[in-house]
XYZ file of C-alpha atoms in Angstrom:
452
model
C 68.165 222.884 -59.785
C 66.198 225.416 -57.462
C 64.994 228.835 -58.035
C 67.172 230.496 -55.372
C 70.169 228.910 -57.205
C 69.531 229.800 -60.797
C 68.909 233.173 -59.802
C 71.541 233.297 -57.746
C 73.904 232.498 -60.457
C 72.528 234.068 -63.331
C 72.807 237.259 -61.130
C 76.529 236.620 -60.884
C 76.800 236.008 -64.635
C 75.305 239.137 -65.765
C 76.033 241.420 -63.215
C 79.284 240.173 -60.951
C 79.086 243.068 -58.351
C 76.004 242.053 -57.059
C 77.703 238.775 -55.196
C 76.521 240.258 -52.175
C 73.898 238.161 -52.740
C 75.852 235.113 -53.279
C 77.657 235.824 -49.903
C 74.042 236.644 -48.050
C 73.145 233.111 -48.535
C 76.244 231.926 -48.131
C 76.391 233.186 -45.087
C 73.222 231.467 -43.876
C 74.425 228.143 -45.330
C 77.680 228.015 -43.319
C 75.405 229.054 -39.949
C 73.377 226.175 -40.771
C 75.725 223.644 -41.278
C 77.675 224.442 -37.679
C 74.707 225.193 -34.971
C 73.198 223.449 -32.810
C 69.407 222.243 -33.330
C 67.910 224.793 -31.994
C 70.037 227.706 -33.151
C 69.688 225.991 -36.782
C 66.038 226.520 -36.212
C 66.070 230.570 -35.230
C 68.419 230.904 -38.176
C 66.239 228.767 -40.667
C 63.517 231.750 -39.448
C 65.776 234.542 -40.115
C 66.744 232.998 -43.286
C 63.164 232.635 -44.660
C 62.228 236.466 -43.713
C 65.264 237.567 -45.431
C 64.566 235.513 -48.250
C 61.121 236.499 -48.333
C 62.194 240.196 -48.113
C 64.326 239.840 -51.506
C 61.121 237.934 -53.015
C 59.058 241.128 -52.140
C 61.968 243.284 -53.225
C 62.406 241.319 -56.726
C 58.474 241.796 -57.739
C 58.333 245.651 -57.264
C 59.347 248.636 -59.039
C 62.111 248.367 -60.621
C 63.835 245.199 -59.286
C 60.812 243.248 -60.685
C 61.902 244.394 -64.213
C 65.377 243.561 -63.260
C 64.630 240.274 -62.445
C 62.361 239.541 -65.603
C 65.140 240.687 -67.524
C 67.382 238.010 -65.787
C 64.424 235.186 -65.978
C 63.985 236.116 -69.664
C 59.715 236.088 -69.221
C 59.659 239.459 -70.312
C 60.510 239.359 -73.953
C 57.921 236.574 -73.886
C 56.330 236.342 -78.038
C 58.593 238.234 -79.918
C 61.952 236.099 -80.118
C 59.608 233.242 -81.798
C 58.207 235.473 -84.971
C 59.990 236.406 -88.002
C 56.785 238.745 -88.669
C 57.007 242.623 -89.096
C 56.102 244.379 -85.835
C 54.406 247.935 -86.257
C 55.270 250.278 -83.461
C 53.602 253.801 -83.460
C 53.718 253.927 -87.869
C 56.851 252.210 -87.604
C 57.750 248.788 -89.046
C 60.421 246.509 -87.628
C 61.197 243.731 -90.130
C 62.542 240.652 -88.218
C 64.813 238.746 -89.904
C 65.355 235.123 -89.155
C 68.739 235.385 -87.532
C 66.960 237.836 -84.987
C 64.712 235.453 -83.792
C 67.263 232.788 -82.480
C 68.908 234.946 -80.138
C 68.192 235.919 -76.112
C 69.750 239.853 -76.561
C 69.873 240.944 -80.256
C 72.547 243.507 -80.865
C 71.493 243.791 -84.847
C 68.543 243.617 -86.657
C 65.124 244.690 -86.482
C 64.549 243.558 -82.899
C 67.456 245.477 -81.425
C 66.032 248.457 -82.915
C 62.417 247.548 -82.355
C 63.472 247.501 -78.630
C 64.816 250.510 -78.567
C 62.047 252.110 -79.938
C 59.902 250.505 -77.536
C 62.299 251.261 -74.214
C 61.730 255.155 -75.545
C 58.412 255.159 -74.967
C 57.577 256.735 -71.811
C 55.938 254.602 -68.969
C 53.666 256.154 -66.661
C 52.825 254.033 -63.598
C 50.991 253.491 -60.379
C 51.939 256.393 -57.446
C 52.130 256.341 -54.223
C 52.816 259.872 -51.564
C 51.309 262.354 -53.212
C 49.478 264.831 -51.962
C 46.031 263.523 -51.156
C 42.776 264.169 -53.496
C 39.082 263.647 -53.391
C 36.750 263.711 -50.711
C 38.104 260.468 -49.231
C 41.853 261.988 -49.827
C 43.575 259.288 -51.628
C 47.222 259.572 -51.746
C 47.509 256.997 -54.568
C 45.852 255.866 -57.379
C 46.567 252.115 -56.512
C 43.778 249.479 -58.314
C 41.743 252.656 -59.893
C 43.822 254.892 -61.846
C 45.862 252.624 -65.019
C 42.978 254.489 -67.468
C 44.054 257.653 -66.331
C 47.879 256.282 -66.527
C 47.417 255.189 -69.857
C 46.148 258.034 -71.412
C 48.397 260.332 -69.807
C 51.250 257.419 -71.677
C 49.612 258.636 -75.048
C 49.633 262.483 -74.413
C 53.131 262.275 -73.301
C 53.757 260.244 -76.393
C 51.998 263.047 -78.621
C 54.203 266.112 -76.980
C 56.973 263.490 -77.718
C 56.598 263.110 -81.422
C 55.852 267.162 -81.257
C 58.841 268.262 -79.477
C 61.540 265.685 -80.382
C 60.021 263.693 -83.582
C 59.241 260.531 -84.461
C 62.292 259.270 -84.719
C 64.077 260.619 -81.368
C 65.470 257.872 -79.112
C 66.188 257.935 -75.565
C 70.393 257.511 -74.995
C 71.150 256.168 -71.783
C 74.698 256.782 -71.619
C 73.813 260.497 -72.296
C 71.986 263.169 -70.595
C 68.491 263.462 -71.025
C 67.160 265.471 -73.566
C 65.831 269.622 -71.833
C 62.602 268.866 -74.069
C 61.969 265.265 -72.634
C 62.361 266.416 -68.733
C 59.533 269.886 -69.646
C 57.727 266.927 -70.824
C 57.688 264.706 -67.871
C 57.399 267.747 -65.503
C 53.982 268.605 -67.419
C 52.801 265.038 -65.781
C 53.903 265.415 -62.377
C 51.453 264.335 -59.456
C 50.379 267.709 -57.979
C 48.100 269.960 -58.804
C 51.472 272.298 -59.773
C 51.776 269.968 -63.303
C 49.172 271.131 -65.507
C 48.534 267.284 -66.488
C 48.653 265.732 -63.136
C 46.115 262.681 -62.092
C 45.080 266.002 -59.731
C 43.940 268.288 -62.762
C 42.470 265.375 -64.773
C 40.049 264.459 -62.310
C 38.960 268.433 -61.580
C 38.366 268.490 -65.202
C 36.444 265.160 -65.407
C 34.160 266.192 -63.145
C 31.461 266.582 -65.786
C 31.858 263.096 -66.337
C 31.858 261.333 -63.718
C 35.505 260.882 -62.633
C 36.075 260.318 -59.467
C 39.115 259.257 -57.148
C 39.165 255.996 -56.224
C 37.022 254.495 -59.363
C 37.274 253.426 -62.116
C 36.691 255.417 -65.448
C 36.282 254.274 -69.272
C 38.165 255.599 -72.146
C 35.232 258.134 -73.628
C 34.940 259.993 -70.051
C 39.253 260.025 -70.265
C 38.967 261.743 -73.876
C 36.617 264.086 -73.020
C 38.055 265.065 -69.624
C 41.544 265.193 -72.033
C 39.014 267.916 -74.072
C 38.129 269.790 -71.221
C 41.322 270.079 -69.444
C 43.190 271.214 -72.753
C 40.945 273.446 -73.159
C 40.965 275.621 -69.783
C 44.768 275.583 -70.062
C 44.203 277.023 -73.592
C 42.100 279.420 -71.763
C 44.990 280.236 -68.882
C 47.426 281.149 -71.311
C 48.651 282.714 -74.292
C 48.459 280.760 -78.038
C 52.835 280.767 -77.510
C 52.739 279.315 -74.376
C 50.355 276.460 -74.126
C 51.542 273.185 -72.354
C 49.609 271.363 -74.773
C 50.591 272.973 -78.046
C 47.757 271.435 -80.009
C 44.173 271.155 -80.275
C 42.377 268.121 -78.763
C 39.837 266.790 -81.175
C 37.698 264.049 -79.501
C 35.962 262.149 -82.869
C 32.844 260.155 -81.634
C 29.832 262.773 -81.818
C 28.929 266.727 -82.159
C 27.767 268.430 -78.815
C 23.870 267.936 -78.805
C 24.508 264.171 -78.409
C 26.826 261.013 -79.849
C 26.576 260.133 -83.608
C 25.405 256.522 -84.107
C 27.699 254.167 -86.233
C 31.201 255.411 -86.679
C 32.601 257.844 -85.706
C 33.144 260.565 -88.285
C 35.855 262.455 -88.594
C 34.623 266.054 -90.431
C 37.758 268.238 -91.918
C 35.368 271.170 -91.228
C 35.563 270.242 -87.684
C 39.174 269.797 -87.305
C 39.605 273.438 -89.132
C 37.021 275.169 -86.555
C 38.894 273.417 -83.337
C 42.310 274.615 -85.240
C 40.644 278.480 -85.388
C 39.406 278.069 -81.958
C 42.824 276.934 -80.081
C 44.793 279.631 -82.005
C 42.159 282.251 -81.580
C 42.292 283.314 -85.007
C 46.128 283.206 -85.353
C 46.530 280.172 -87.441
C 44.192 278.400 -90.328
C 45.626 275.128 -88.955
C 47.985 274.012 -85.874
C 48.727 270.627 -84.762
C 45.948 268.400 -83.795
C 45.751 265.100 -81.487
C 42.749 262.840 -82.272
C 40.928 260.815 -79.949
C 38.303 258.086 -81.205
C 36.970 256.528 -78.564
C 34.987 253.255 -79.406
C 32.992 250.551 -78.184
C 33.770 247.321 -80.518
C 31.574 244.863 -79.114
C 29.924 243.524 -75.590
C 31.814 242.025 -73.215
C 34.469 241.096 -76.047
C 36.066 242.445 -79.045
C 34.091 242.130 -82.466
C 36.780 239.891 -84.592
C 35.656 241.860 -87.766
C 37.361 245.107 -86.036
C 40.381 243.519 -85.340
C 42.375 243.790 -89.315
C 41.211 247.532 -88.660
C 42.492 248.257 -85.396
C 45.644 246.822 -86.737
C 46.033 248.842 -89.411
C 46.068 251.586 -87.190
C 49.473 250.913 -86.130
C 50.800 251.795 -89.597
C 49.409 255.182 -89.672
C 52.421 257.741 -89.360
C 50.342 259.432 -87.129
C 49.391 256.515 -84.911
C 49.911 257.287 -81.110
C 48.922 253.825 -80.041
C 45.416 252.457 -77.960
C 44.579 253.297 -74.395
C 42.923 250.005 -73.460
C 43.680 246.515 -72.353
C 42.255 243.525 -70.840
C 38.641 244.565 -68.909
C 39.389 246.303 -65.987
C 43.211 246.789 -66.172
C 43.737 249.840 -68.939
C 47.660 249.673 -70.641
C 48.905 251.994 -73.084
C 48.997 249.417 -76.497
C 51.913 250.700 -78.486
C 52.414 248.201 -80.892
C 51.462 244.561 -82.892
C 52.932 241.751 -84.862
C 50.347 239.117 -85.628
C 48.062 238.360 -83.228
C 50.033 240.252 -80.746
C 49.536 243.721 -79.306
C 52.432 245.249 -77.151
C 51.863 247.870 -74.672
C 53.229 249.663 -71.592
C 52.137 248.398 -68.020
C 51.029 251.398 -65.958
C 50.069 248.339 -63.119
C 53.432 248.888 -60.848
C 53.320 250.910 -57.351
C 56.157 253.566 -57.474
C 56.867 256.318 -54.878
C 55.940 259.597 -56.232
C 59.201 261.367 -57.644
C 60.545 265.034 -58.089
C 60.542 265.855 -61.568
C 62.943 268.600 -61.821
C 63.460 271.308 -64.747
C 66.725 270.336 -65.044
C 66.882 266.567 -63.830
C 64.533 263.466 -63.380
C 64.850 260.510 -61.113
C 61.953 258.471 -62.773
C 62.828 255.367 -64.322
C 60.537 255.835 -67.718
C 61.697 252.859 -69.538
C 59.258 249.528 -70.079
C 59.962 246.168 -70.507
C 57.848 244.417 -73.524
C 54.849 242.720 -72.753
C 52.461 242.025 -75.287
C 48.521 240.359 -74.687
C 46.817 238.641 -77.608
C 44.751 241.232 -79.659
C 41.705 239.365 -79.410
C 41.418 239.770 -75.660
C 41.354 243.177 -75.652
C 38.501 245.424 -73.819
C 36.028 246.303 -76.469
C 35.928 249.480 -74.737
C 39.162 251.402 -76.156
C 40.381 254.866 -77.490
C 42.904 255.720 -80.313
C 44.648 258.602 -80.593
C 46.515 260.097 -83.773
C 48.819 262.781 -84.056
C 48.482 265.335 -87.059
C 51.700 267.834 -87.057
C 50.341 270.251 -89.878
C 47.876 270.198 -92.312
C 49.464 267.893 -94.997
C 49.944 265.272 -92.319
C 46.265 265.534 -91.772
C 45.055 265.353 -95.112
C 47.677 262.054 -95.240
C 45.807 260.526 -91.872
C 42.580 261.567 -93.431
C 43.288 259.835 -97.080
C 44.345 256.746 -94.864
C 41.377 256.403 -92.953
C 39.277 256.809 -95.681
C 41.051 253.671 -97.581
C 40.902 252.059 -94.191
C 36.814 252.694 -94.245
C 36.814 251.084 -97.796
C 38.996 247.996 -96.803
C 36.862 247.460 -93.584
C 34.024 245.208 -95.196
C 31.174 247.087 -93.462
C 32.534 247.540 -90.283
C 35.263 250.712 -90.343
C 36.511 252.070 -86.715
C 35.385 255.543 -88.360
C 35.080 257.480 -91.415
C 36.215 260.780 -92.720
C 34.021 263.512 -94.556
C 34.837 267.078 -95.622
C 31.612 268.263 -93.458
C 28.752 266.610 -91.775
C 25.117 267.040 -93.436
C 23.028 269.530 -91.747
C 19.816 268.470 -89.985
C 16.648 267.952 -92.210
C 13.435 269.545 -90.868
C 10.341 267.890 -90.909
C 9.074 270.463 -93.232
C 11.784 269.323 -95.880
C 11.325 265.957 -95.365
C 7.008 266.158 -95.709
C 6.539 269.205 -96.934
C 3.278 271.190 -96.380
C 1.749 268.958 -93.669
C -1.398 269.449 -95.881
C -0.133 267.185 -98.634
C 0.667 264.299 -96.408
C 0.108 261.289 -97.523
C -0.870 258.438 -95.786
C 1.848 256.258 -98.208
C 5.292 255.031 -96.273
C 6.728 254.598 -100.130
C 8.957 257.548 -99.284
C 10.661 255.881 -96.403
C 13.956 253.681 -96.315
C 13.127 250.742 -96.881
C 13.358 247.591 -94.628
C 16.613 245.876 -95.859
C 18.613 244.069 -94.218
C 21.798 244.266 -95.814
C 21.539 247.812 -94.479
C 21.183 246.917 -91.005
C 23.218 243.862 -90.741
C 26.210 245.706 -88.826
C 23.739 247.823 -86.400
C 24.166 245.292 -83.524
C 27.901 245.866 -83.678
C 27.899 249.213 -82.254
C 26.596 251.245 -79.276
C 26.393 254.656 -78.496
C 29.145 255.810 -76.988
């Protein structure tokens, strides 16, 4: 049976209301049988043009997701495993019965899919107001990292305003808080966290329209944009009601080795964010990493997988080389993600309504295929939540076998001056006994890290 006939049958089985497709096919077939040879050639030409248009329609936008759901390709990789799935800090235990059905109505898979579909999908857009010197009106082929970062920050806002247990109910009106969150990411300068404003904030990190950007520059751009919005609004009316803490280095230069989460740094950021009005505020932690050269070093994969078990998990900005996605979950050696590489027209996100389709089909990739340049996100609601994150981070570093993603400390050591190390210059010895020995074990992991 041809793909055309298979698709038509499945359409009629699942959605009888779309029998207009069947009628259209039948019209062409009927004419083909009763027409002359010349007419048949003309009809066939029109038929091919019409089917090409249909094929194009089902491969873009919502129709592409509709096509995938019917043919089953969107769920590849989750129906043949009974291993636990971790999705942004929540564990879904998959029973053997669930793995045998195509559209589960109970058990772990159904709950997982509902949770997954409640995450906000942001994709390429076309038709927004021009940006950059070249007057781009679309971010197709270059804005995937921007969109991935928007999804991660939007998820932090969902956790903050609606809670981790919130799910999108398709049969009910959308929560106003949810609509307000989407409004922040509209594609215009009027929306605080649009790609227009992100590019402006990222100029110092060479963010430009039409050029692909990396996770580190993206994290720093969010830090800059959040600071600008913080200074423009009072403490009670922040569009991003949390401090952005980029865990990758100090202001004078990046630290070598694993990034350090410093409790003192976090406290200072909170105090600055609240302008001294609060001892602690919610925190959005962004941890940009480079975990290898061309491919991710396998030693980091277990730790990377474990970050999704943190209740504070916001997932990962990353994906395959040159194609950023928003990774939100793991199962065995697979990573589940939201894909921004779908072109949709700009929509008007109103204060009281929304026309955007923000749900996504389930897609996955192999964990070891992820680009080594990525950024992990965490959201800590309060001091207790942050303390819990630090305990989990310390344990993760201890279990990393010398390859931690990041470490945690109470405070950073103060820089040591040369006088403190060598004493008075008149007493400097020619001996090198005081210097660290060339111990191969101490340097065995040095090649695995690059300066971010």
